[in-house]
Short mmCIF file of C-alpha atoms in Angstrom, two decimals:
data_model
loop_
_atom_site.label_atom_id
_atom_site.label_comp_id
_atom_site.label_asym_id
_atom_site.label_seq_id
_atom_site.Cartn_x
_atom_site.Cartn_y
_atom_site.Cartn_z
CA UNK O 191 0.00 0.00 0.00
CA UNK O 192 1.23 3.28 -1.08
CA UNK O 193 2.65 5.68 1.68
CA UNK O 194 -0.34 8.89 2.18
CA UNK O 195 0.82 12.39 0.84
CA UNK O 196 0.72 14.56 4.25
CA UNK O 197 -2.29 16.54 2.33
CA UNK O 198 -4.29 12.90 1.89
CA UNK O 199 -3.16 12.34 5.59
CA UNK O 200 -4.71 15.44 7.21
CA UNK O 201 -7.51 14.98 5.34
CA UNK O 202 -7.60 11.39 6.73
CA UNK O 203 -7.57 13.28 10.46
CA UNK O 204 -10.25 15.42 9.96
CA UNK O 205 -12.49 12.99 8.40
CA UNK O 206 -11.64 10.73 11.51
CA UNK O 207 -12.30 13.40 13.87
CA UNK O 208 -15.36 14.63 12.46
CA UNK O 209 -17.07 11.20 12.94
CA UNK O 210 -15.35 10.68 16.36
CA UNK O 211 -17.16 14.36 17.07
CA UNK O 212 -21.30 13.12 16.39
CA UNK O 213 -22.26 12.86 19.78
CA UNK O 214 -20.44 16.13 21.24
CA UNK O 215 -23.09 18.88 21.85
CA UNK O 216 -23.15 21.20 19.31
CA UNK O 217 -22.33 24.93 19.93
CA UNK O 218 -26.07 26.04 20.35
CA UNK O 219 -27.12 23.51 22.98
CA UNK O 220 -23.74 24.45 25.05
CA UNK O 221 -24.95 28.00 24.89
CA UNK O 222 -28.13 27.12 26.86
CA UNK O 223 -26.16 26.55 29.85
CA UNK O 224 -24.35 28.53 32.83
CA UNK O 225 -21.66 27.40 35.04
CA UNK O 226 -20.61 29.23 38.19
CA UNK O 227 -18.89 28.91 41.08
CA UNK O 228 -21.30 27.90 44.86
CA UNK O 229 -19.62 29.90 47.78
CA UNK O 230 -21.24 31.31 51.46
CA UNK O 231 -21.00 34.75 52.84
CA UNK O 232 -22.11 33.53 56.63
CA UNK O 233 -25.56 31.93 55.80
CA UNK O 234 -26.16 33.22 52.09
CA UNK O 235 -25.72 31.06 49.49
CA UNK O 236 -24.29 32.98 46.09
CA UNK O 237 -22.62 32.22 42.75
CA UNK O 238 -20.28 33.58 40.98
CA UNK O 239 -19.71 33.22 37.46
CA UNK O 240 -17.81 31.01 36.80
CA UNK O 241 -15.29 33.32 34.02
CA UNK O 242 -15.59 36.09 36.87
CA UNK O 243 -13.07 33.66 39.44
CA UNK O 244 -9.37 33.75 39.14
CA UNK O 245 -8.74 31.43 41.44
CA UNK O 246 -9.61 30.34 45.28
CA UNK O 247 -7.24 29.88 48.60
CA UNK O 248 -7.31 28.99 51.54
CA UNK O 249 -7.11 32.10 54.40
CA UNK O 250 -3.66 34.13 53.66
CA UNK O 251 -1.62 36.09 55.55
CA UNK O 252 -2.08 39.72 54.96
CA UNK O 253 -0.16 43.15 55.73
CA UNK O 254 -2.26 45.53 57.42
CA UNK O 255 -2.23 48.80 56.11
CA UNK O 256 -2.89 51.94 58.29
CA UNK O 257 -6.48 54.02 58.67
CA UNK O 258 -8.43 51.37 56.85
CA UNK O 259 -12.08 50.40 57.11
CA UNK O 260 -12.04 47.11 59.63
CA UNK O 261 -13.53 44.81 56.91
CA UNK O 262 -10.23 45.95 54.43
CA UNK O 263 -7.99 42.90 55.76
CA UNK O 264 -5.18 44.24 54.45
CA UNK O 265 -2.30 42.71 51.32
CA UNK O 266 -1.39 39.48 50.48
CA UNK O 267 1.89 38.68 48.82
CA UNK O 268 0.22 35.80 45.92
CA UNK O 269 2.90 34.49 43.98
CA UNK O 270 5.13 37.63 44.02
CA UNK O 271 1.44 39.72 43.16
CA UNK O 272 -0.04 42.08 45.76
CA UNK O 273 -4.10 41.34 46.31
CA UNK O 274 -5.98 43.31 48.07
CA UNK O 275 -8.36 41.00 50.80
CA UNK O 276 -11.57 41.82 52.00
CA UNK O 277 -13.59 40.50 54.64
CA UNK O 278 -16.96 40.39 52.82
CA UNK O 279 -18.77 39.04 55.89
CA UNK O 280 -17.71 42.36 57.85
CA UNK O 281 -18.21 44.51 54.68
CA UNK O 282 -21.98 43.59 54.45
CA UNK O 283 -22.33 42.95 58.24
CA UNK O 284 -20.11 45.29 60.31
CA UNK O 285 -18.96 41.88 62.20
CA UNK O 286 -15.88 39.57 61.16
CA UNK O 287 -16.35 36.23 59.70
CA UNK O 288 -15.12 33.64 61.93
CA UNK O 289 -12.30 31.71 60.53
CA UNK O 290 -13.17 27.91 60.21
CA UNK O 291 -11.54 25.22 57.97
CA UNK O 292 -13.38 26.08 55.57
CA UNK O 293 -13.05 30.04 55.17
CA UNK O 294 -11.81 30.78 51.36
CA UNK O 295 -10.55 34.00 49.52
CA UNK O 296 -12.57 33.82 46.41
CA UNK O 297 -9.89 36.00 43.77
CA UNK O 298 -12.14 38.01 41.16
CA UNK O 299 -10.28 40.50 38.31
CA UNK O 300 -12.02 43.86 37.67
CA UNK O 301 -10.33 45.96 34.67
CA UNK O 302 -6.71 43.74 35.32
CA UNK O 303 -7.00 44.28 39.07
CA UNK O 304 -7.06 41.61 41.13
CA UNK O 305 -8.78 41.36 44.37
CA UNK O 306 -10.01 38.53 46.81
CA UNK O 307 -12.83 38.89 48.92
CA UNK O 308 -12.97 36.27 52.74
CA UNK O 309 -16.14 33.96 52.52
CA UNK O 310 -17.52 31.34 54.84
CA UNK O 311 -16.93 27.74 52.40
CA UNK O 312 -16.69 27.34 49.24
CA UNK O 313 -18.92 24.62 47.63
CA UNK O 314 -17.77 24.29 44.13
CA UNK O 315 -18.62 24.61 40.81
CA UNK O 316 -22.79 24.54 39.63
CA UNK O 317 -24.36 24.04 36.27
CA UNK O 318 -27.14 25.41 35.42
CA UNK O 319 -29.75 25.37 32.14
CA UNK O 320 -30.66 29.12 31.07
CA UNK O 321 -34.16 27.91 31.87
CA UNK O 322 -33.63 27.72 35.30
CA UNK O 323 -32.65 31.56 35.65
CA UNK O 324 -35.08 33.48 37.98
CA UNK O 325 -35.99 36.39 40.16
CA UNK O 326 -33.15 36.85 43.30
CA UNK O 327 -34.34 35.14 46.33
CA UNK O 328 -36.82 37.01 48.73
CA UNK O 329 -34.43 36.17 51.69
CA UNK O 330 -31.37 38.09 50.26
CA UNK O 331 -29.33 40.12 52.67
CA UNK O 332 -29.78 43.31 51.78
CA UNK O 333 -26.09 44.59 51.63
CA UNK O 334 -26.52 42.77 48.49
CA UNK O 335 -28.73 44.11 46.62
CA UNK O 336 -26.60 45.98 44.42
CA UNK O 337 -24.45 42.99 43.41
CA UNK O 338 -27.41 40.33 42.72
CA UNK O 339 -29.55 40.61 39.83
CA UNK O 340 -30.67 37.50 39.15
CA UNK O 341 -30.51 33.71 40.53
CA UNK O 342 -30.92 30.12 39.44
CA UNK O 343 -33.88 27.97 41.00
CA UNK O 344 -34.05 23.87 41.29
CA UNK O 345 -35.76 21.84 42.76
CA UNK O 346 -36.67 24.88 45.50
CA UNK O 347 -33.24 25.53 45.79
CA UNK O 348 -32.81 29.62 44.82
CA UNK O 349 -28.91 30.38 44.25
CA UNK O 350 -28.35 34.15 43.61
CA UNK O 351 -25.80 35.28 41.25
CA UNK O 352 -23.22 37.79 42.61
CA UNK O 353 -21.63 39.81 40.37
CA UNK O 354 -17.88 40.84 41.07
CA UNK O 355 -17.99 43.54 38.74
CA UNK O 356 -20.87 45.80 40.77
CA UNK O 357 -18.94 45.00 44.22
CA UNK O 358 -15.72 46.50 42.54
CA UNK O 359 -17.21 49.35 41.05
CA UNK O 360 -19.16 50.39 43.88
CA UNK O 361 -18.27 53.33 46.27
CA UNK O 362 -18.53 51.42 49.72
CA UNK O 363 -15.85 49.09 48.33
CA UNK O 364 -13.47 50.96 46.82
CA UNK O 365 -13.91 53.79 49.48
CA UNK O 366 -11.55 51.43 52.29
CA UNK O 367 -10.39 54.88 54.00
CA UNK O 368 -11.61 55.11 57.53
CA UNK O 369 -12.90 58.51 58.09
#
């Protein structure tokens, strides 16, 4: 048997791969879903999108910077990067968060800035059908009101979706000067 030109070859690849490929879903269907991340802010349950998280850690050590707001926990030294760390518990609550095993710093980038905000556990990544989108929950805290549009409902189960971008353009959070 003859020896394939690399032309006949490729085309021998894609053919093979385009067959292999039936039963992936196809762009459209893929668009009908929504994937974020599950985390806790004391007893509220919120997502994140899942594009909108850089990464998550466990509690880090942070340098405290002088004539702060209390909930502004001060900069942590990631990976030869400074990120600012916020206490989001405090922020909405005027109380700190009690540290547990499974506190996390959720990292979100706004505009190349990175910043990480303290939460009470981190529960992982949820999928979700467009379909399932919905009104926020009635039992939303109200601090966050300005960050949570919308939610995702199953089977009675509301999760709200928090959006990183509001939270880092909004004047309480970037105002961390104590007066």
């Amino acid at each position: 048997m003859p020896a394939l030109s690399p032309l006949d070859q490729l085309r021998d690849l894609e053919s093979r791969t385009q067959q292999s490929a039936a039963g992936l879903p196809s762009e459209e269907e893929a668009m009908d879903s929504w994937t974020g991340v599950g985390f806790f802010v004391g007893q509220q349950e919120l997502l994140a999108p899942l594009n909108d998280v850089v990464e998550i850690l466990d509690p880090v050590e942070c340098t405290k910077i002088p004539s702060v707001k209390p909930w502004f926990k001060g900069l942590a030294n990631i990976r030869g990067n400074l990120l600012p760390v916020v206490d989001f518990h405090q922020f909405l609550h005027g109380e700190s968060l009690p540290q547990t095993s499974s506190t996390r710093v959720v990292v979100f980038r706004d505009e190349g800035v990175n910043a990480g905000i303290v939460v009470s556990n981190v529960v992982g990544m949820r999928h979700f059908q467009m379909d399932e989108r919905a009104d926020r929950s009635d039992s939303l805290h109200e601090g966050l009101n300005d960050f949570v549009k919308y939610a995702f409902q199953r089977s009675g189960e509301v999760w709200d979706v928090f959006s990183f971008k509001d939270l880092a353009e909004s004047e309480p959070f970037v105002q961390i000067a104590a007066v």
